[in-house]
Amino acid sequence: MQRLTASNLVTAIQQLPKKQDYNYISPKTRMLIRIIDVKLPEGGITFKRWNPSKGETAETAKIESISSQLIWRVANAFSENHPVNLDRVLGASYNSRSVLESLIAHTPQFYFCYPGRIEDIAGNAEIKHGHKHLMWIPSEPHRNGMLVEKKTNVAISEIPVQSVSYDLVLPTSLESAEIDVNITRRHTQIQIALYLIGLHLGFRTWIAQNDKGIIYNDKPLIEQNGIVKTLQDEPMIYPHEGAVQAGLFIDCIWFQNHKLMPAIMEVEHSTGVTSGLTRMLKFYTTLPRFQTRYVIVAADDDRHHVIKEASNSIFKPLNVQYFSYSAVEELYYLCEKRSLNRESVNEKFLDCFMESVLNV
């Protein structure tokens, strides 16, 4: 069975007829799409979109972009002859997802379809009209540049196959503090998920100094396998003046082999993006320049806010990556259920789940 890659999708879009404006799949969407540039082999893609019914024109429309990370996430979701709903794959992430979906649907190997959906209410299952999906059918290419619907008898269950759960108990100090416990718990769930992802990929994880007392599996995080107990023992940190102090309250830092730092992450759920960006920038100024990722981890609904704040010129040196909660959960699920480990993937695999703010 063939495997779809970002390069396949980008090449197919690059080969769409030039000087043509493209429709969205849904005829109710009156906007048009124009491809500006396609970067081979794996993107990004720049485009314009506008609504002629509102008097908008291509000339006045702004140029927007589709990142390579987004394209990879979409490519990884497809298998031959299987309907894929990109809204489910991407959650609320990426405001350009519908543009990518429409462009893909115009390429020869892709069809759009509306599989039935199985609705189960109180044990009574019924097949309802389904939502829009894409199907990759490489054995039946259609004419390039056209939207073609594929009729299908497939029905998709509305019930998720797997939900992510955490065995998590908040420490007494947090429960008794004047903090919204639900917000605190979500932040902590994501921190623990990042720790467990790191464990699978062979990373040791630093958790912010003030969060090390959180209880997970009946033990404080500080006592868990793979948790960094002090930054003063890390050769990438301690030789540099001010680095240990600047890193103490970073939510999560991944270390690998005492020689690499795959990611420096701030989980922003309730405290605002700017504070996390400022902590990372201060940390950045204490370190020599080396390859790493400065990452804001935030809810899918906060994507636009993250991009706006992280695009501020003061934070440009960080080249910030956005890691949505849904992408964290997706990667966590793959690690747990598909046994991903440092032998099966390398740390560059992480880029498939993150979005570069500067490329948006």
Coordinates of C-alpha atoms in Angstrom, one line a residue:
M1 CA 0.0 0.0 0.0
Q2 CA 1.3 3.4 -0.9
R3 CA 2.1 6.0 1.7
L4 CA 1.2 9.6 1.2
T5 CA 3.8 12.3 2.0
A6 CA 3.8 16.1 2.2
S7 CA 6.0 16.1 -0.9
N8 CA 3.2 14.2 -2.8
L9 CA 0.6 16.8 -1.8
V10 CA 2.8 19.8 -2.6
T11 CA 3.8 18.4 -6.0
A12 CA 0.2 17.7 -6.9
I13 CA -0.9 21.2 -5.9
Q14 CA 2.1 22.7 -7.8
Q15 CA 0.8 20.9 -10.9
L16 CA -2.7 22.4 -10.7
P17 CA -3.5 24.6 -13.8
K18 CA -2.0 28.0 -13.5
K19 CA -4.0 31.3 -13.9
Q20 CA -7.1 29.5 -12.4
D21 CA -9.0 30.5 -9.4
Y22 CA -10.3 27.6 -7.3
N23 CA -13.6 27.1 -5.6
Y24 CA -14.2 25.7 -2.1
I25 CA -15.7 22.2 -2.1
S26 CA -19.0 23.5 -0.6
P27 CA -21.0 25.5 -3.1
K28 CA -22.3 27.6 -0.2
T29 CA -18.9 29.0 0.3
R30 CA -18.6 31.8 -2.2
M31 CA -14.9 32.6 -1.7
L32 CA -12.3 32.0 -4.4
I33 CA -8.7 30.8 -3.9
R34 CA -5.7 31.7 -5.9
I35 CA -2.3 30.0 -5.6
I36 CA 0.6 32.5 -5.3
D37 CA 3.6 30.2 -4.8
V38 CA 4.4 26.6 -4.0
K39 CA 7.7 25.7 -2.5
L40 CA 9.0 22.2 -3.4
P41 CA 9.5 19.6 -2.1
E42 CA 7.3 20.0 1.1
G43 CA 5.9 23.5 1.1
G44 CA 4.8 26.0 2.3
I45 CA 2.2 27.3 0.0
T46 CA 1.1 30.9 -0.3
F47 CA -2.3 31.9 -1.5
K48 CA -5.0 34.6 -1.6
R49 CA -8.7 34.2 -0.9
W50 CA -11.5 36.6 -1.4
N51 CA -15.3 36.8 -1.6
P52 CA -16.5 38.4 -4.9
S53 CA -20.1 38.6 -3.6
K54 CA -18.9 41.1 -1.0
G55 CA -17.0 43.2 -3.6
E56 CA -13.6 41.8 -2.7
T57 CA -11.0 41.2 -5.3
A58 CA -7.8 39.2 -5.7
E59 CA -5.8 42.4 -6.0
T60 CA -6.8 43.6 -2.5
A61 CA -6.8 40.2 -0.8
K62 CA -3.8 39.6 1.5
I63 CA -1.3 36.9 0.9
E64 CA -1.6 34.0 3.4
S65 CA 0.3 30.8 3.9
I66 CA 0.0 27.0 4.5
S67 CA 2.9 25.6 6.5
S68 CA 4.8 22.4 5.8
Q69 CA 3.8 21.2 9.3
L70 CA 0.1 21.5 8.3
I71 CA 0.7 19.7 5.1
W72 CA 2.5 16.8 6.8
R73 CA -0.2 16.4 9.4
V74 CA -2.8 16.1 6.6
A75 CA -0.6 13.7 4.6
N76 CA -0.2 11.5 7.6
A77 CA -3.9 11.2 8.0
F78 CA -4.6 9.5 4.6
S79 CA -4.7 5.9 3.6
E80 CA -6.0 4.6 0.3
N81 CA -9.8 4.6 -0.2
H82 CA -10.5 5.8 3.3
P83 CA -12.6 8.9 4.0
V84 CA -10.8 11.6 6.0
N85 CA -12.4 14.6 7.7
L86 CA -9.8 17.3 7.9
D87 CA -11.7 19.2 10.6
R88 CA -11.3 16.2 12.9
V89 CA -7.7 15.7 12.0
L90 CA -6.8 19.3 12.7
G91 CA -9.3 20.2 15.3
A92 CA -9.7 23.9 15.5
S93 CA -6.1 24.5 14.4
Y94 CA -5.1 26.3 11.3
N95 CA -7.4 28.8 9.7
S96 CA -6.0 27.8 6.3
R97 CA -7.1 24.1 6.6
S98 CA -10.2 24.6 4.4
V99 CA -8.0 26.2 1.7
L100 CA -5.6 23.2 1.7
E101 CA -8.6 20.8 1.7
S102 CA -10.1 22.5 -1.4
L103 CA -6.7 22.6 -3.3
I104 CA -6.1 18.9 -2.5
A105 CA -9.6 18.0 -3.8
H106 CA -8.8 19.7 -7.1
T107 CA -5.8 17.3 -7.7
P108 CA -6.3 14.1 -9.7
Q109 CA -6.0 11.5 -6.9
F110 CA -8.5 13.1 -4.5
Y111 CA -12.3 13.1 -4.4
F112 CA -14.7 14.6 -1.9
C113 CA -17.5 12.5 -0.4
Y114 CA -20.2 12.5 2.2
P115 CA -20.1 9.2 4.0
G116 CA -23.0 8.5 6.3
R117 CA -22.5 9.0 10.0
I118 CA -23.7 6.5 12.7
E119 CA -25.6 8.4 15.4
D120 CA -26.1 6.3 18.5
I121 CA -28.6 7.7 21.0
A122 CA -29.5 5.5 24.0
G123 CA -28.4 2.4 22.2
N124 CA -30.4 3.2 19.0
A125 CA -28.1 3.5 16.1
E126 CA -29.1 5.4 13.0
I127 CA -27.3 6.4 9.9
K128 CA -27.6 10.2 9.2
H129 CA -26.3 12.3 6.3
G130 CA -22.6 12.7 6.8
H131 CA -20.1 15.6 6.8
K132 CA -17.6 16.4 4.1
H133 CA -14.6 14.1 3.7
L134 CA -11.7 13.6 1.3
M135 CA -10.7 10.3 -0.2
W136 CA -7.3 9.4 -1.7
I137 CA -7.9 7.1 -4.6
P138 CA -4.6 6.9 -6.6
S139 CA -5.9 4.1 -8.8
E140 CA -8.7 6.3 -10.2
P141 CA -7.3 9.7 -11.1
H142 CA -9.7 12.3 -12.5
R143 CA -9.0 15.4 -14.6
N144 CA -6.5 17.8 -13.0
G145 CA -8.1 21.0 -11.6
M146 CA -11.6 19.7 -11.2
L147 CA -13.7 18.9 -8.1
V148 CA -15.2 15.5 -8.3
E149 CA -17.6 13.8 -5.8
K150 CA -17.2 10.1 -5.0
K151 CA -20.3 8.3 -3.9
T152 CA -19.7 5.9 -1.0
N153 CA -21.7 3.6 1.1
V154 CA -19.3 3.9 4.0
A155 CA -20.7 5.0 7.4
I156 CA -18.5 6.7 10.0
S157 CA -19.1 6.3 13.7
E158 CA -19.6 9.5 15.7
I159 CA -18.1 7.7 18.7
P160 CA -14.4 8.3 19.1
V161 CA -12.2 5.2 19.0
Q162 CA -10.0 6.4 21.8
S163 CA -10.0 9.2 24.3
V164 CA -7.0 10.4 26.1
S165 CA -7.1 10.1 29.9
Y166 CA -4.6 10.8 32.7
D167 CA -4.3 9.3 36.1
L168 CA -3.9 12.7 37.7
V169 CA -4.3 14.0 41.3
L170 CA -3.6 17.6 42.1
P171 CA -1.4 18.2 45.2
T172 CA -3.1 19.6 48.3
S173 CA -1.3 22.9 47.9
L174 CA -3.0 23.5 44.6
E175 CA -6.4 22.3 45.6
S176 CA -6.5 24.6 48.6
A177 CA -5.2 27.6 46.7
E178 CA -7.5 30.2 45.2
I179 CA -7.1 28.9 41.7
D180 CA -9.7 27.6 39.2
V181 CA -9.0 23.9 39.7
N182 CA -10.3 23.0 36.2
I183 CA -7.9 25.4 34.5
T184 CA -5.0 24.2 36.7
R185 CA -5.8 20.6 35.9
R186 CA -5.9 21.0 32.1
H187 CA -2.5 22.8 32.2
T188 CA -1.2 19.9 34.3
Q189 CA -2.6 17.3 32.0
I190 CA -0.8 18.8 29.1
Q191 CA 2.5 19.0 31.1
I192 CA 2.2 15.3 32.0
A193 CA 1.4 14.4 28.4
L194 CA 4.5 16.2 27.3
Y195 CA 6.6 14.4 29.9
L196 CA 5.2 11.0 28.7
I197 CA 5.8 11.9 25.0
G198 CA 9.4 12.8 26.0
L199 CA 9.8 9.5 27.8
H200 CA 8.7 7.5 24.7
L201 CA 11.1 9.5 22.5
G202 CA 14.1 9.0 24.8
F203 CA 14.1 12.6 26.3
R204 CA 14.6 13.6 29.9
T205 CA 12.1 16.3 30.9
W206 CA 12.5 19.3 33.1
I207 CA 9.2 20.4 34.7
A208 CA 8.9 23.9 36.2
Q209 CA 10.3 24.1 39.7
N210 CA 6.9 25.0 41.2
D211 CA 5.1 22.0 39.5
K212 CA 7.4 19.2 40.6
G213 CA 5.2 18.4 43.6
I214 CA 2.2 17.4 41.3
I215 CA 1.2 13.8 42.0
Y216 CA 1.0 11.4 39.0
N217 CA 0.6 7.7 39.5
D218 CA 0.8 8.2 43.3
K219 CA 4.2 9.8 43.2
P220 CA 5.3 13.5 42.8
L221 CA 6.7 14.3 39.4
I222 CA 10.1 14.9 40.9
E223 CA 10.3 11.2 41.7
Q224 CA 9.2 10.0 38.3
N225 CA 11.6 8.2 35.9
G226 CA 13.1 10.6 33.3
I227 CA 12.4 13.8 35.2
V228 CA 15.3 16.2 35.5
K229 CA 15.8 17.0 39.2
T230 CA 18.0 20.1 38.8
L231 CA 19.2 22.2 36.0
Q232 CA 22.5 22.6 37.7
D233 CA 23.4 19.1 36.5
E234 CA 22.7 19.8 32.9
P235 CA 25.9 20.5 30.8
M236 CA 23.9 22.5 28.2
I237 CA 22.6 24.9 31.0
Y238 CA 24.9 25.3 34.1
P239 CA 28.0 26.7 32.4
H240 CA 26.1 29.8 31.1
E241 CA 25.6 32.7 33.5
G242 CA 22.0 33.2 34.5
A243 CA 20.7 30.2 32.5
V244 CA 19.8 28.0 35.5
Q245 CA 17.8 30.8 37.1
A246 CA 16.1 31.7 33.8
G247 CA 15.0 28.2 33.2
L248 CA 13.6 27.4 36.7
F249 CA 10.0 28.2 35.8
I250 CA 9.9 27.1 32.2
D251 CA 7.0 24.7 32.1
C252 CA 8.8 21.9 30.2
I253 CA 12.2 21.4 28.6
W254 CA 13.3 18.2 26.8
F255 CA 16.9 17.1 27.0
Q256 CA 18.5 14.3 25.0
N257 CA 21.9 12.6 25.6
H258 CA 23.2 15.6 27.6
K259 CA 24.0 17.1 24.1
L260 CA 20.7 18.2 22.6
M261 CA 17.7 20.2 23.8
P262 CA 14.8 19.2 21.4
A263 CA 12.3 21.7 22.8
I264 CA 11.7 24.5 25.3
M265 CA 7.9 24.7 26.0
E266 CA 5.5 27.0 27.8
V267 CA 2.0 25.7 28.4
E268 CA -0.4 28.6 28.2
H269 CA -3.9 27.9 29.5
S270 CA -4.8 30.7 31.9
T271 CA -1.8 33.0 32.4
G272 CA -1.5 34.6 28.9
V273 CA 0.9 34.0 26.1
T274 CA 3.2 37.0 26.7
S275 CA 4.4 35.8 30.1
G276 CA 5.5 32.5 28.6
L277 CA 7.2 34.1 25.6
T278 CA 9.0 36.5 27.9
R279 CA 10.3 33.7 30.1
M280 CA 11.6 31.9 27.0
L281 CA 13.2 35.0 25.6
K282 CA 15.0 35.6 28.9
F283 CA 16.2 32.0 28.8
Y284 CA 17.2 32.4 25.1
T285 CA 19.5 35.4 26.0
T286 CA 21.5 33.3 28.5
L287 CA 22.3 30.5 26.1
P288 CA 24.7 30.1 23.2
R289 CA 22.9 29.6 19.8
F290 CA 22.1 26.0 19.1
Q291 CA 19.4 24.1 17.4
T292 CA 16.2 23.8 19.5
R293 CA 12.5 24.7 19.4
Y294 CA 10.9 27.5 21.4
V295 CA 7.3 26.3 21.7
I296 CA 4.0 27.7 22.9
V297 CA 1.6 24.9 23.8
A298 CA -2.0 26.2 23.9
A299 CA -5.6 25.3 23.3
D300 CA -6.7 25.1 19.7
D301 CA -9.1 28.0 20.1
D302 CA -6.1 30.2 21.2
R303 CA -4.2 29.7 18.0
H304 CA -4.8 33.2 16.6
H305 CA -3.9 34.8 19.9
V306 CA -0.6 32.8 20.1
I307 CA 0.3 33.8 16.5
K308 CA -0.5 37.4 17.1
E309 CA 1.6 37.6 20.3
A310 CA 4.5 35.4 19.1
S311 CA 4.8 37.5 15.9
N312 CA 5.8 40.5 17.9
S313 CA 9.2 41.6 16.7
I314 CA 10.7 41.3 20.1
F315 CA 10.1 37.5 20.0
K316 CA 11.3 37.0 16.5
P317 CA 14.7 35.5 17.5
L318 CA 12.8 32.6 19.1
N319 CA 11.2 31.5 15.8
V320 CA 8.3 30.3 17.9
Q321 CA 6.5 27.1 17.2
Y322 CA 2.8 26.6 18.1
F323 CA 1.9 23.1 19.5
S324 CA -1.9 22.8 19.9
Y325 CA -3.5 20.8 22.6
S326 CA -5.1 18.5 20.0
A327 CA -1.7 17.9 18.4
V328 CA -0.2 17.1 21.9
E329 CA -3.0 14.6 22.5
E330 CA -2.6 13.1 19.0
L331 CA 1.2 12.6 19.5
Y332 CA 0.6 11.2 23.0
Y333 CA -1.9 8.7 21.6
L334 CA 0.6 7.6 18.9
C335 CA 3.3 7.2 21.5
E336 CA 1.1 5.2 23.8
K337 CA -0.8 3.0 21.3
R338 CA 1.6 2.7 18.5
S339 CA 4.7 2.3 20.6
L340 CA 6.7 5.2 19.1
N341 CA 10.2 5.4 20.5
R342 CA 13.6 6.9 19.8
E343 CA 14.5 3.9 17.6
S344 CA 11.4 4.3 15.4
V345 CA 11.4 8.1 14.9
N346 CA 13.8 10.9 15.4
E347 CA 13.2 14.3 17.1
K348 CA 12.5 16.0 13.7
F349 CA 9.3 14.0 13.7
L350 CA 8.0 16.6 16.2
D351 CA 7.9 19.3 13.5
C352 CA 4.9 17.4 11.9
F353 CA 2.9 18.4 15.0
M354 CA 4.0 22.0 15.4
E355 CA 3.4 25.1 13.3
S356 CA 6.0 27.8 12.8
V357 CA 4.5 31.2 13.7
L358 CA 6.9 33.1 11.4
N359 CA 5.5 31.0 8.4
V360 CA 1.9 31.8 9.1

